[in-house]
Tab-separated table of C-alpha atoms in Angstrom:
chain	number	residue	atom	x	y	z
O	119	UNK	CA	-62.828	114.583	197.059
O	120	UNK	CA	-63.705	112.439	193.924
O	121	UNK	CA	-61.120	114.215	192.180
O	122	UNK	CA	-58.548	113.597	194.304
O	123	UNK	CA	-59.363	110.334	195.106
O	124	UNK	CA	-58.478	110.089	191.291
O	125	UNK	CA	-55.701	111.527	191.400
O	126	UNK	CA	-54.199	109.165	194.036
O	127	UNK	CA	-55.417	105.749	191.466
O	128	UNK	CA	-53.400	107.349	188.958
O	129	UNK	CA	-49.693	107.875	191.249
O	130	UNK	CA	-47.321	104.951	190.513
O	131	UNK	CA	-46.754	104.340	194.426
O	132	UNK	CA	-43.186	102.708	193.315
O	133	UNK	CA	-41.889	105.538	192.013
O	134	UNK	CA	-40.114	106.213	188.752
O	135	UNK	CA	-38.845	102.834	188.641
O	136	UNK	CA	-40.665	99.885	189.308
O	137	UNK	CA	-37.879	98.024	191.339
O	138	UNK	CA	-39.765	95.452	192.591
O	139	UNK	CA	-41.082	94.816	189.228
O	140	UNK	CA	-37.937	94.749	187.692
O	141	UNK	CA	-35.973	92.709	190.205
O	142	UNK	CA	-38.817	90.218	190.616
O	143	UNK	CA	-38.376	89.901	186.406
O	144	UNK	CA	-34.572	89.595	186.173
O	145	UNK	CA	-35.072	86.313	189.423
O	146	UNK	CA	-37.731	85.032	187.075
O	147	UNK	CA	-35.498	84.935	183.850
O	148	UNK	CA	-32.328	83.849	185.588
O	149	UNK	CA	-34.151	80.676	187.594
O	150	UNK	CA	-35.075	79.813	184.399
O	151	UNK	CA	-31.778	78.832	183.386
O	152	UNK	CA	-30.829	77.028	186.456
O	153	UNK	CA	-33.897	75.248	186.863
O	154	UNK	CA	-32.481	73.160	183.635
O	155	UNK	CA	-28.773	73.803	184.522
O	156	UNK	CA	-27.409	70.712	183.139
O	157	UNK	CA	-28.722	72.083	179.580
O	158	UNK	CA	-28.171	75.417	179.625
O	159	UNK	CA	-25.069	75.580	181.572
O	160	UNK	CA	-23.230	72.483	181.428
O	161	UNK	CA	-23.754	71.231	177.777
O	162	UNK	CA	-22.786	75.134	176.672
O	163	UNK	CA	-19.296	74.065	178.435
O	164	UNK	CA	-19.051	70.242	177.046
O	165	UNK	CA	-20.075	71.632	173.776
O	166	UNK	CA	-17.180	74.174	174.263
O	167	UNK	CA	-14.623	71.425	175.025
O	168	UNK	CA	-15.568	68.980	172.638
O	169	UNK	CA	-14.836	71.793	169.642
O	170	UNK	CA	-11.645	72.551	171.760
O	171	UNK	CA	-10.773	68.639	171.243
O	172	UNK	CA	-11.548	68.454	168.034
O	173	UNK	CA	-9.933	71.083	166.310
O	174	UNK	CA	-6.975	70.723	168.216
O	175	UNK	CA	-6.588	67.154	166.862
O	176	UNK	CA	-7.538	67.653	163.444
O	177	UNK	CA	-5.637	70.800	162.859
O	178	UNK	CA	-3.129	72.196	166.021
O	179	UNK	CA	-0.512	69.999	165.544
O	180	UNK	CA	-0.024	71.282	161.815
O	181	UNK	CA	-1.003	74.331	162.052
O	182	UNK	CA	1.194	76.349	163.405
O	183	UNK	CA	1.316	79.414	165.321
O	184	UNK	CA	-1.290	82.292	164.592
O	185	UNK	CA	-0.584	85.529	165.519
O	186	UNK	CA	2.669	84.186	167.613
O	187	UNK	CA	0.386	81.750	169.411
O	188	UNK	CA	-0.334	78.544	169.365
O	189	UNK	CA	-3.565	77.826	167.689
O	190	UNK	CA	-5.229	76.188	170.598
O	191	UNK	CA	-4.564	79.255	172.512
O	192	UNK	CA	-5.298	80.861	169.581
O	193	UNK	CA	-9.129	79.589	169.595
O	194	UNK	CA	-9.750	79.278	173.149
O	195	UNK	CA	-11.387	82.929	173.481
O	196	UNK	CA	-12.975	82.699	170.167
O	197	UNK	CA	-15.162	79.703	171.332
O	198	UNK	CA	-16.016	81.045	174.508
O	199	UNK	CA	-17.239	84.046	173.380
O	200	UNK	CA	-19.032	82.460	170.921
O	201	UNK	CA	-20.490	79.821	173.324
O	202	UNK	CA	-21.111	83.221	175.599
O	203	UNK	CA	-23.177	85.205	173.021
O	204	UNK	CA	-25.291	81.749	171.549
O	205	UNK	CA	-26.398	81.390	175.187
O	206	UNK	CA	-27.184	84.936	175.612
O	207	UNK	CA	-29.367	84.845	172.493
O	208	UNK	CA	-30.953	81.647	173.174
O	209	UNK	CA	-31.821	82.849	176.967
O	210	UNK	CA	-34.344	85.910	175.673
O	211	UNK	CA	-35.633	84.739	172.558
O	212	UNK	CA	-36.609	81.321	173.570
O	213	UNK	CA	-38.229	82.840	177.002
O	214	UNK	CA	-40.132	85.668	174.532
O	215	UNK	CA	-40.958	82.928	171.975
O	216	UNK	CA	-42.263	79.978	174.723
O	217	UNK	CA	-44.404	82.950	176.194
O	218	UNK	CA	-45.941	83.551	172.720
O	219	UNK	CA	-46.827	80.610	171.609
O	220	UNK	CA	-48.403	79.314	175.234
O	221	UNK	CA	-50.322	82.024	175.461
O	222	UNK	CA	-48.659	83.836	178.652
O	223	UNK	CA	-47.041	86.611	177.189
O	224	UNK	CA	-49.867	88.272	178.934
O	225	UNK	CA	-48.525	87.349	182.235
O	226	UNK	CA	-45.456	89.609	181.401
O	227	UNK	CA	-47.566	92.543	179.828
O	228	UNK	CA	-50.258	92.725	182.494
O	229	UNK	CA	-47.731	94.324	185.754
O	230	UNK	CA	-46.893	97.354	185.780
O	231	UNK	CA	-43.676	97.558	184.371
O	232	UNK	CA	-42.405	99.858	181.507
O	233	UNK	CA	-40.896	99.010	178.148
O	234	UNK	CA	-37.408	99.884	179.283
O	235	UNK	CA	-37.879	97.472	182.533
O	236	UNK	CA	-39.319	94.923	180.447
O	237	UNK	CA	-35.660	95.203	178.457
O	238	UNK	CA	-33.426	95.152	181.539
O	239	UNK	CA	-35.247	92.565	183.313
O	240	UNK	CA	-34.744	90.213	180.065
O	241	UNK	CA	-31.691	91.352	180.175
O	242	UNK	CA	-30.643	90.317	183.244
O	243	UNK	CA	-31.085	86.582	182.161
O	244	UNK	CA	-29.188	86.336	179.287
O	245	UNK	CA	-26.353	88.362	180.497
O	246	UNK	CA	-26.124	86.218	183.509
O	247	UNK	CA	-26.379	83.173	181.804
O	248	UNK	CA	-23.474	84.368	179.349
O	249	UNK	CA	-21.116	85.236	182.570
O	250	UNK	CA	-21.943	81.836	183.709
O	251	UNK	CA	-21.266	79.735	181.047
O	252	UNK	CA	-17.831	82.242	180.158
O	253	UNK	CA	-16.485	81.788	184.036
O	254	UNK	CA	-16.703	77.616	183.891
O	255	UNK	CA	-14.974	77.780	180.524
O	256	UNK	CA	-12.713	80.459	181.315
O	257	UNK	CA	-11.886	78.316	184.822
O	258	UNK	CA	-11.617	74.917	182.184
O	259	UNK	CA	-9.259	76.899	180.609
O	260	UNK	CA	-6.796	77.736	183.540
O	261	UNK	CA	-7.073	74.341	184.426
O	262	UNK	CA	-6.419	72.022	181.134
O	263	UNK	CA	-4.185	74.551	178.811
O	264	UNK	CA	-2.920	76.828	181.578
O	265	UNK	CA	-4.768	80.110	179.974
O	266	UNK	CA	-4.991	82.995	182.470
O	267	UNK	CA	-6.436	86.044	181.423
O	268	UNK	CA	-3.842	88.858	180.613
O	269	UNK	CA	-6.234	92.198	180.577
O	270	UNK	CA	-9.208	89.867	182.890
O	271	UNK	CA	-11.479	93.438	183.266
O	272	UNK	CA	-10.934	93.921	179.464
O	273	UNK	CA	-12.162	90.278	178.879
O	274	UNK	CA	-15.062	90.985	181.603
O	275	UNK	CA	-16.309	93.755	179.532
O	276	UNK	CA	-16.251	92.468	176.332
O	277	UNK	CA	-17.654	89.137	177.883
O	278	UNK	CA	-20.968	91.258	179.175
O	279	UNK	CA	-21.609	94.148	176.921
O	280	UNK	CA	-21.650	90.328	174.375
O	281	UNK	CA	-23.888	89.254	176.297
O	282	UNK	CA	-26.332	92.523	176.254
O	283	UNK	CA	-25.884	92.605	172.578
O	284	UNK	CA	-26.829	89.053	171.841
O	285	UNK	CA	-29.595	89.490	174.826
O	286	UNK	CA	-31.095	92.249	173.210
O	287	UNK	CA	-31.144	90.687	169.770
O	288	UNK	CA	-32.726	87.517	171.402
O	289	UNK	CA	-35.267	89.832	172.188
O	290	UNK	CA	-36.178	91.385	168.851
O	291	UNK	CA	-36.016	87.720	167.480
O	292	UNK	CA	-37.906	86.452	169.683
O	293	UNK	CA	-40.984	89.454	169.213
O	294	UNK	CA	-40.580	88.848	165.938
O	295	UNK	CA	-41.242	85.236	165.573
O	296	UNK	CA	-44.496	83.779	166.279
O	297	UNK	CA	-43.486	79.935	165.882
O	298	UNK	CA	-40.467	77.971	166.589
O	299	UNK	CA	-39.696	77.169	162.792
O	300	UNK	CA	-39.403	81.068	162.439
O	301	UNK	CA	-37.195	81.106	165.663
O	302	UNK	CA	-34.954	78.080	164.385
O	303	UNK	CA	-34.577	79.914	160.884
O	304	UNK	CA	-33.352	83.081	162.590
O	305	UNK	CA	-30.639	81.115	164.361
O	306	UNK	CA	-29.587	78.743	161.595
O	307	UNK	CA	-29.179	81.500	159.455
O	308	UNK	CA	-28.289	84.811	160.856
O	309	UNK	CA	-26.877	83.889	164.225
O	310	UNK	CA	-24.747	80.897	164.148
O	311	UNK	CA	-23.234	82.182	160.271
O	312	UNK	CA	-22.226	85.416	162.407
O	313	UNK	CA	-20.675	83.518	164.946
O	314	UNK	CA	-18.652	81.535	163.153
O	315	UNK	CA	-17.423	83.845	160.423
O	316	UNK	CA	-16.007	86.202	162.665
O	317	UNK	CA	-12.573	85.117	163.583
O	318	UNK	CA	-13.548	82.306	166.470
O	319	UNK	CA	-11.352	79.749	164.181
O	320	UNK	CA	-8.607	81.809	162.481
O	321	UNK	CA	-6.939	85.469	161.791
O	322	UNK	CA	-9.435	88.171	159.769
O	323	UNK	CA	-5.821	89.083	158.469
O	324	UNK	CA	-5.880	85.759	156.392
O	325	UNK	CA	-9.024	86.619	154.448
O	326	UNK	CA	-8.985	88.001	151.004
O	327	UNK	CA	-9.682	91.692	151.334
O	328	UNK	CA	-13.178	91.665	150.372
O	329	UNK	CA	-14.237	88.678	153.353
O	330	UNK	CA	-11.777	90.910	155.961
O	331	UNK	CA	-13.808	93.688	155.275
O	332	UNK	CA	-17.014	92.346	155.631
O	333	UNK	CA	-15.902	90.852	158.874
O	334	UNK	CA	-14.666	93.874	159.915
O	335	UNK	CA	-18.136	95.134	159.932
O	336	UNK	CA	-19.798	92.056	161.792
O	337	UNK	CA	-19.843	93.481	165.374
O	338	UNK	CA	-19.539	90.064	166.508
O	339	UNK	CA	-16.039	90.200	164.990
O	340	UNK	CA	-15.406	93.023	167.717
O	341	UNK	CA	-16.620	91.097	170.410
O	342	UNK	CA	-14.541	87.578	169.760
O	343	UNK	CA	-11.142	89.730	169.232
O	344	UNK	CA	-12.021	91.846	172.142
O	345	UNK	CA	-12.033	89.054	174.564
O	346	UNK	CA	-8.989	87.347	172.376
O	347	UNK	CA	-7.233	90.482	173.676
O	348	UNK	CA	-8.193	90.274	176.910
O	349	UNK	CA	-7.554	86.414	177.520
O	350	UNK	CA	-3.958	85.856	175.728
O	351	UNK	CA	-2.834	90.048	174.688
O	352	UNK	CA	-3.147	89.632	170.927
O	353	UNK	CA	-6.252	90.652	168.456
O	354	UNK	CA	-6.622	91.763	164.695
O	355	UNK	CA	-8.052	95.500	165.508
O	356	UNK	CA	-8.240	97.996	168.423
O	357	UNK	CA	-9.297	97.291	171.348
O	358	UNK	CA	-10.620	100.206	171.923
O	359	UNK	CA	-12.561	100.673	168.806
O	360	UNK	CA	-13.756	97.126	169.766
O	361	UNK	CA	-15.234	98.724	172.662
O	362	UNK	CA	-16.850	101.253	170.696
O	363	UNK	CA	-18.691	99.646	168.078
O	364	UNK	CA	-19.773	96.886	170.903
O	365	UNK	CA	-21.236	99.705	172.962
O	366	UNK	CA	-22.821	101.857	170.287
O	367	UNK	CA	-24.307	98.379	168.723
O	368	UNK	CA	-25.644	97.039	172.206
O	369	UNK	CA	-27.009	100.635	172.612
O	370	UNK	CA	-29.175	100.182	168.990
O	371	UNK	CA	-30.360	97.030	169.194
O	372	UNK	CA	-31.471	97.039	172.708
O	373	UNK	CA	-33.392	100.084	171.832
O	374	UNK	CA	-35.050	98.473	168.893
O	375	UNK	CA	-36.171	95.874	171.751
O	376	UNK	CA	-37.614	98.837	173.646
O	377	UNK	CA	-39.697	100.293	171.232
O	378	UNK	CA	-41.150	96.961	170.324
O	379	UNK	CA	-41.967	96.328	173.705
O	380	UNK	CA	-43.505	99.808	174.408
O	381	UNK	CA	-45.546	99.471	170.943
O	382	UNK	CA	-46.532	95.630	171.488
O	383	UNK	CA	-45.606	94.955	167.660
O	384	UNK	CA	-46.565	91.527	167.272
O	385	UNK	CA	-46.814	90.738	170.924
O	386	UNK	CA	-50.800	92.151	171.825
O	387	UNK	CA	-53.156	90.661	169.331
């Protein structure tokens, strides 16, 4: 009897998935966001338009068409994917890296919820606050320059398997850190550099060949011209090998975040 009163302790009575776990998780990380809407939503989208204004101004009228575009079309997808994938980031690793540093990490650690539901659940967050932040642009967009998405499931993809990527490397960022300054380095300096010098402002086709092929192998370059595609029908590679290397790099880093969380490197002391 003591044996298999044992026995019954041990069975995970939710199954193979922890669903309630997991859903209860994703509610947590997405509230989060819209309990502060007006800064994680709406300043994303004034931020958007204000670059929209100003490099329209400064350079549109004398710059001339790119890629048989205009260049405010041009740079319309460019900044909201990049607004799309800064969000995403910013969503897990400042959630992982508040945690840490308050001390309730624990909170997170202590249900019963495996590594890879720990991933999805973060997950969940940033790639909801990445569709967010793309639909109010995307519908600023229709409104003010007339842009209405050519391929929109294309764009859709591209839009969230950015958002999973950048989620999941807001995740290993924010494990990794253990103070803010660390946090803030990681997006001065990896992030926002990858962002911006991977075709949100201008043809890769323009670079010397040396700078074009390093973008070429900046995934975030993949994700900017896959949703260029999408939105307005013109990009500077395949699509569909666009697709590919988004995927397959979602896939890696998101498993780095998994066996970080199912090792608790640097987040049990």
């Amino acid at each position: 009897m003591q044996n298999t009163g044992q026995m019954i302790a041990k069975e995970r009575r939710f199954g193979r998935v922890n669903w309630l776990g997991l859903l209860t998780l994703g509610q947590r990380e997405v509230l989060r966001f819209l309990n502060v809407w007006t800064q994680t939503l709406l300043a994303p989208v004034v931020t958007a338009g204000l670059f929209m204004l100003i490099f329209t101004i400064a350079i549109g009228p004398r710059r001339g068409d790119v890629m048989g575009v205009d260049f405010t079309t041009f740079i319309a997808p460019g900044i909201l994917m990049m607004t799309v994938i800064q969000n995403a980031f910013a969503n897990t690793s400042s959630s992982i890296v508040v945690a840490k540093v308050q001390g309730n990490i624990v909170d997170t650690l202590m249900p019963p919820l495996s590594a890879g539901e720990l991933v999805l659940g973060y997950l969940a967050g940033g790639v909801a606050r990445g569709l967010m932040v793309a639909l109010a642009i995307a519908v600023a967009l229709w409104v003010f320059l007339g842009i209405v998405p050519q391929q929109p499931l294309a764009a859709l993809f591209f839009v969230v398997v950015g958002g999973a990527l950048l989620s999941g490397i807001g995740m290993v960022a924010g494990i990794f850190a253990e103070k803010f300054d660390q946090m803030a380095a990681i997006t001065n300096f990896i992030v926002t550099p990858l962002a911006f010098l991977s075709g949100t402002f201008y043809s890769v086709e323009a670079l010397p060949p040396l700078l074009n092929d390093i973008s070429h192998a900046n995934p975030i370059f993949y994700l900017i011209d896959g949703v260029r595609w999408g939105m307005i029908g013109v990009s500077d590679s395949s699509p569909l090998l666009g697709a590919v290397v988004a995927v397959v790099s979602t896939v890696a880093i998101n498993f780095v975040a998994w066996s970080f969380f199912r090792r608790g490197y640097r987040l049990k002391a």
